[in-house]
CSV table of C-alpha atoms in Angstrom, one decimal:
chain,number,residue,atom,x,y,z
A,1,MET,CA,95.6,-6.3,-19.2
A,2,ASP,CA,94.4,-2.9,-19.1
A,3,LEU,CA,91.8,-1.2,-16.6
A,4,ASN,CA,89.2,1.0,-18.5
A,5,LEU,CA,86.4,2.0,-15.5
A,6,ARG,CA,85.4,4.2,-18.6
A,7,VAL,CA,83.2,1.5,-20.1
A,8,LEU,CA,80.9,1.3,-16.5
A,9,ILE,CA,79.4,5.1,-17.7
A,10,GLU,CA,78.9,3.9,-21.2
A,11,PRO,CA,75.5,2.0,-21.8
A,12,ARG,CA,76.5,-1.4,-22.0
A,13,GLY,CA,78.6,-0.9,-19.1
A,14,PHE,CA,75.3,0.5,-17.0
A,15,ILE,CA,73.3,-1.4,-18.4
A,16,ARG,CA,75.3,-4.8,-17.2
A,17,ILE,CA,74.5,-3.1,-13.9
A,18,ILE,CA,71.5,-2.3,-14.0
A,19,GLN,CA,71.1,-6.0,-15.2
A,20,VAL,CA,72.7,-7.6,-11.9
A,21,VAL,CA,71.0,-5.3,-9.4
A,22,MET,CA,67.9,-6.5,-11.0
A,23,SER,CA,68.5,-9.5,-11.5
A,24,ILE,CA,69.1,-9.6,-7.8
A,25,PHE,CA,65.6,-8.5,-7.5
A,26,ALA,CA,63.9,-10.8,-9.7
A,27,PHE,CA,65.5,-13.8,-8.1
A,28,ALA,CA,65.7,-12.5,-3.8
A,29,THR,CA,61.5,-11.3,-4.1
A,30,THR,CA,60.4,-14.6,-6.1
A,31,ALA,CA,62.2,-17.6,-4.6
A,32,GLY,CA,61.7,-16.3,-0.9
A,33,PHE,CA,57.5,-15.7,-1.7
A,34,GLU,CA,55.6,-17.2,0.7
A,35,THR,CA,51.8,-15.8,1.1
A,36,VAL,CA,48.6,-16.6,3.2
A,37,ALA,CA,44.9,-16.6,1.6
A,38,THR,CA,42.6,-16.5,4.5
A,39,MET,CA,38.2,-17.4,3.9
A,40,GLU,CA,36.1,-16.7,6.2
A,41,ILE,CA,33.2,-19.6,6.5
A,42,ARG,CA,30.1,-17.9,7.7
A,43,CYS,CA,27.5,-20.5,8.6
A,44,LYS,CA,24.0,-20.2,11.0
A,45,ASP,CA,25.8,-21.8,14.0
A,46,TYR,CA,29.7,-21.4,13.1
A,47,GLU,CA,32.1,-19.1,11.8
A,48,LYS,CA,35.3,-20.0,11.4
A,49,GLU,CA,38.7,-18.6,9.2
A,50,VAL,CA,40.9,-20.8,6.9
A,51,GLN,CA,44.3,-20.2,5.7
A,52,TYR,CA,45.3,-21.3,2.7
A,53,LYS,CA,49.2,-20.7,2.6
A,54,PHE,CA,51.6,-20.7,-0.6
A,55,GLY,CA,55.2,-20.2,-2.6
A,56,TYR,CA,57.5,-20.4,-4.6
A,57,PRO,CA,57.7,-22.6,-6.2
A,58,PHE,CA,53.4,-22.2,-6.4
A,59,LYS,CA,52.8,-25.8,-7.3
A,60,LEU,CA,49.0,-25.4,-6.2
A,61,GLY,CA,48.2,-28.8,-6.3
A,62,LYS,CA,50.0,-30.3,-3.3
A,63,THR,CA,49.2,-27.6,-1.2
A,64,GLU,CA,45.7,-28.8,0.9
A,65,LEU,CA,42.7,-26.4,1.4
A,66,ARG,CA,40.9,-27.9,4.4
A,67,VAL,CA,37.0,-26.7,3.9
A,68,PRO,CA,33.2,-27.8,5.9
A,69,GLU,CA,31.0,-29.4,3.1
A,70,ARG,CA,28.5,-28.2,4.5
A,71,CYS,CA,26.9,-25.7,7.4
A,72,GLY,CA,25.5,-27.6,10.2
A,73,ASN,CA,25.5,-28.0,14.3
A,74,THR,CA,29.6,-27.2,15.2
A,75,SER,CA,29.8,-30.8,16.8
A,76,ASP,CA,28.9,-32.6,13.5
A,77,ILE,CA,30.3,-30.2,10.7
A,78,ALA,CA,32.4,-32.3,8.2
A,79,PHE,CA,35.7,-31.2,6.7
A,80,LYS,CA,36.4,-31.8,2.9
A,81,THR,CA,40.1,-31.5,1.6
A,82,TYR,CA,40.9,-30.2,-1.6
A,83,THR,CA,43.3,-29.1,-4.0
A,84,PHE,CA,43.4,-26.3,-6.7
A,85,PRO,CA,44.3,-28.2,-10.2
A,86,PHE,CA,46.9,-25.1,-11.2
A,87,ASP,CA,50.4,-25.7,-11.3
A,88,PHE,CA,52.4,-22.3,-11.9
A,89,SER,CA,56.1,-24.2,-10.7
A,90,SER,CA,57.5,-23.9,-14.7
A,91,ASN,CA,57.3,-19.8,-15.2
A,92,ALA,CA,58.4,-19.1,-11.4
A,93,GLU,CA,61.1,-21.4,-11.7
A,94,PHE,CA,61.8,-20.5,-15.2
A,95,PHE,CA,62.0,-16.7,-14.4
A,96,VAL,CA,64.1,-17.3,-11.4
A,97,ALA,CA,66.5,-19.5,-13.2
A,98,SER,CA,66.7,-16.9,-16.0
A,99,GLY,CA,67.5,-14.8,-13.3
A,100,VAL,CA,70.2,-16.7,-11.6
A,101,LEU,CA,71.9,-17.1,-15.4
A,102,THR,CA,72.2,-13.3,-15.4
A,103,LEU,CA,74.1,-12.7,-12.2
A,104,MET,CA,76.4,-15.7,-13.4
A,105,TYR,CA,76.8,-13.7,-16.6
A,106,THR,CA,76.7,-10.5,-16.5
A,107,PRO,CA,79.7,-9.5,-14.1
A,108,GLY,CA,81.9,-11.8,-16.2
A,109,ILE,CA,80.9,-9.7,-19.1
A,110,ILE,CA,81.5,-6.9,-17.0
A,111,PHE,CA,85.0,-8.0,-16.4
A,112,ILE,CA,85.7,-8.4,-20.3
A,113,TYR,CA,84.8,-4.7,-20.5
A,114,VAL,CA,86.6,-3.4,-17.5
A,115,PHE,CA,90.0,-5.6,-18.1
A,116,MET,CA,90.1,-7.0,-21.6
A,117,HIS,CA,88.8,-4.0,-23.4
A,118,HIS,CA,91.5,-4.8,-26.3
A,119,LEU,CA,89.5,-7.9,-26.2
A,120,TYR,CA,86.1,-6.5,-27.1
A,121,THR,CA,87.4,-3.9,-29.6
A,122,THR,CA,89.6,-5.6,-31.7
A,123,ASN,CA,87.8,-8.9,-32.0
A,124,PRO,CA,84.8,-9.0,-33.8
A,125,MET,CA,83.0,-11.5,-32.6
A,126,THR,CA,83.1,-10.7,-28.9
A,127,PRO,CA,80.1,-7.8,-29.2
A,128,VAL,CA,78.3,-10.5,-31.6
A,129,VAL,CA,78.0,-12.9,-28.9
A,130,ASP,CA,77.4,-10.6,-25.8
A,131,SER,CA,74.4,-8.9,-28.6
A,132,VAL,CA,72.9,-12.4,-28.5
A,133,ASP,CA,73.7,-13.1,-25.0
A,134,MET,CA,72.1,-10.1,-23.7
A,135,VAL,CA,68.8,-11.3,-26.4
A,136,LEU,CA,68.1,-14.4,-25.3
A,137,PRO,CA,67.2,-14.4,-21.9
A,138,VAL,CA,64.5,-12.1,-23.1
A,139,VAL,CA,63.8,-13.1,-26.2
A,140,SER,CA,63.2,-16.7,-24.6
A,141,GLU,CA,61.1,-15.2,-21.1
A,142,THR,CA,58.9,-13.6,-23.3
């Protein structure tokens, strides 16, 4: 094994370092995301704030929203439960999965760049496989 740190300042190594950082950000911001939408309901004699909480994996059909069915006196207000017919979970889960796979693959290829540089320069298939592995996640996300 030969040590070649120069590759980290070359475009192929530097881009991989940026790729690791971006995959960490992509995974962390999507997987831990939660938010609340607040709606204010105003009737003649009634006022209420209703909160709708949702987050990753964005299966909005599984989160219920309770709102007054119609305005009236505060004692006879009937509430109705709604669910949104939207499911964005496949997009979000795919985004997180591609980030995790990138996070797993990129340190391995950086290891090959730095410690097995002779394999990268002598075997003509190694750069081809590296290029294909870099293009596949980009093409599959579009």
